[in-house]
Short mmCIF file of C-alpha atoms and ligand atoms in Angstrom, two decimals:
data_model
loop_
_atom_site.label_atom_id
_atom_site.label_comp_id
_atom_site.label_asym_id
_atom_site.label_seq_id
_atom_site.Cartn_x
_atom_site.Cartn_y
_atom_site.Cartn_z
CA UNK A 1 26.71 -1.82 -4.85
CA UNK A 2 22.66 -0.94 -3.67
CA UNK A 3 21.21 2.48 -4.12
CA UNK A 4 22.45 3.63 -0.34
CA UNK A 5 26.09 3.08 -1.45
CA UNK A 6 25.69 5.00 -4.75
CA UNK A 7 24.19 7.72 -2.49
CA UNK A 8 20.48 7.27 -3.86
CA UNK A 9 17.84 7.14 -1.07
CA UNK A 10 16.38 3.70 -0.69
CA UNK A 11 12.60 2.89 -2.44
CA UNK A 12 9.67 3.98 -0.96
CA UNK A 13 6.98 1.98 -0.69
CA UNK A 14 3.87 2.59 -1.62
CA UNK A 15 1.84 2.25 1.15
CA UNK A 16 4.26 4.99 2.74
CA UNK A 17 3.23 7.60 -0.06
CA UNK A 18 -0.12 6.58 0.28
CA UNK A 19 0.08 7.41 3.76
CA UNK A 20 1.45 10.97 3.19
CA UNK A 21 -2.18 11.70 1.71
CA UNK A 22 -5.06 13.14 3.35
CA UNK A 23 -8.61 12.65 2.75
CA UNK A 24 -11.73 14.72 3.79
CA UNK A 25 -14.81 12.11 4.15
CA UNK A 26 -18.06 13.11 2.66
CA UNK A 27 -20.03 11.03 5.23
CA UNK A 28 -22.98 9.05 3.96
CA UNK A 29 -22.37 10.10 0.26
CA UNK A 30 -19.48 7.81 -0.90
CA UNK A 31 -19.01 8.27 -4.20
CA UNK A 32 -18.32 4.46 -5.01
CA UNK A 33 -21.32 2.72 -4.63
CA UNK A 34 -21.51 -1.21 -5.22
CA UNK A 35 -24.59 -2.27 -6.75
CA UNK A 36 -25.81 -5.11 -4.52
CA UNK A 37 -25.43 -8.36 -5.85
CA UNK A 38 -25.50 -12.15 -4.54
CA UNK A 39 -22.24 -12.78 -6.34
CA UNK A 40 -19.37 -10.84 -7.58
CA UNK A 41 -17.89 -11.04 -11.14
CA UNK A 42 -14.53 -12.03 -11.66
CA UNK A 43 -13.78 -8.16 -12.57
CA UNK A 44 -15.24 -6.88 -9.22
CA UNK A 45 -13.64 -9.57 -6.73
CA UNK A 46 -10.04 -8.93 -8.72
CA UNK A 47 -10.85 -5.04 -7.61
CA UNK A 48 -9.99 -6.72 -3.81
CA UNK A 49 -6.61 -6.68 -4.38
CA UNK A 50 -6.27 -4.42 -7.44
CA UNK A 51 -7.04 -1.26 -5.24
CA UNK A 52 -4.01 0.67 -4.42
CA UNK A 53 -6.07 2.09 -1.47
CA UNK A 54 -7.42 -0.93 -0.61
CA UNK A 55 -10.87 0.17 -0.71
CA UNK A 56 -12.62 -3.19 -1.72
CA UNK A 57 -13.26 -6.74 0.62
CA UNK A 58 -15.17 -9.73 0.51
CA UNK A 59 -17.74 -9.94 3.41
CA UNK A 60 -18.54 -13.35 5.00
CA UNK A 61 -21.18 -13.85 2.44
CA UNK A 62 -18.79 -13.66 -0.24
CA UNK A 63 -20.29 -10.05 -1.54
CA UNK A 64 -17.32 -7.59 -2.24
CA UNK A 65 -17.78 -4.61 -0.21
CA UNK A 66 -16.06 -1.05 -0.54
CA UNK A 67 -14.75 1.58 2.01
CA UNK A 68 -13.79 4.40 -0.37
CA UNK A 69 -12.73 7.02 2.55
CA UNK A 70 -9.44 6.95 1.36
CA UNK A 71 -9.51 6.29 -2.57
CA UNK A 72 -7.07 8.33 -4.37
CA UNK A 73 -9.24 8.39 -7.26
CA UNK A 74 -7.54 6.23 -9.77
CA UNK A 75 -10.55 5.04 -11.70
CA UNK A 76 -8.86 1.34 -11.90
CA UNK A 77 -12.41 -0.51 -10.26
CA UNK A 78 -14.19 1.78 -12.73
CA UNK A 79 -12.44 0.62 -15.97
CA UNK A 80 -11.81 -3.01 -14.54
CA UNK A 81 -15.78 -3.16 -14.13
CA UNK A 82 -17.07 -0.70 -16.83
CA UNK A 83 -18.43 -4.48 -18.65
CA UNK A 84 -20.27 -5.84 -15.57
CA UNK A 85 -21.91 -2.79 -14.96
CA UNK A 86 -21.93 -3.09 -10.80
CA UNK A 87 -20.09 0.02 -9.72
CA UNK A 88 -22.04 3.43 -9.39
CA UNK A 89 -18.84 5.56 -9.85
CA UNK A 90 -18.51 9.65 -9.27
CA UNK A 91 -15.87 11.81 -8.36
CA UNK A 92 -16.16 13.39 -4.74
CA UNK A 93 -18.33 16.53 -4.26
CA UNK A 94 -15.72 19.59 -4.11
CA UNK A 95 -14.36 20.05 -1.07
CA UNK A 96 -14.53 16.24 -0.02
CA UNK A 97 -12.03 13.24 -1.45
CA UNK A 98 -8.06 12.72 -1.29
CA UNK A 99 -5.87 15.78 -0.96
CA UNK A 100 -2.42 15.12 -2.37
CA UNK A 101 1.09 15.49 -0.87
CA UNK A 102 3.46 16.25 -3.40
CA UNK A 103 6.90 16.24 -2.73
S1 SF4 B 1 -10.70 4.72 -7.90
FE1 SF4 B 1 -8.76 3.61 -7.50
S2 SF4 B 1 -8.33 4.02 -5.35
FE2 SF4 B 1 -10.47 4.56 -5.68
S3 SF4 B 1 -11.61 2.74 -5.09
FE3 SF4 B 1 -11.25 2.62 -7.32
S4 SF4 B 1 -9.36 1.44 -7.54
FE4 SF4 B 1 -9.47 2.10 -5.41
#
């Protein structure tokens, strides 16, 4: 017997909550910043697939990037690289960052 026959709803994924989020975009203040750097420690390339927003990539120079318009403020790239030192890591202004859906 699954879930559906035991008259559960079936798992959600992730991405689909995600997705039920909204986010107002402070534009031109992000409130992630990378330092720049030739080459990423092993803590800031791991945040590339770490992200649950998928915030973080590797450019074609092999420098992680980040794209924080829709971070749901986790703080998971700020503990993961609190030791290296390269993020520059604030909470939104008021008004500006994710915006929850509960329910
Ligand atoms: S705080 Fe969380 S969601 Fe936001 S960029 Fe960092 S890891 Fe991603």
């Amino acid at each position: 017997m699954n879930i559906s026959e035991a008259g559960g709803t079936a798992p959600v994924k992730v991405e689909e909550r995600l997705f039920q989020n909204r986010y107002m975009v402070d534009a031109g203040r992000p409130h992630i910043r990378i330092r720049p750097h030739e080459t990423p420690s092993k803590a800031l390339l791991a945040m590339t697939r770490l992200c649950p927003a998928g915030c973080y990539s590797v450019n074609d120079r092999g420098q992680v990037e980040a794209v924080v318009d829709g971070c749901v403020e986790c703080g998971t790239c700020r503990v993961v690289t609190a030791q290296t030192g390269e993020l520059e890591w604030n909470y939104p202004r008021g008004g500006f960052g994710v915006l929850f859906k509960f329910g």
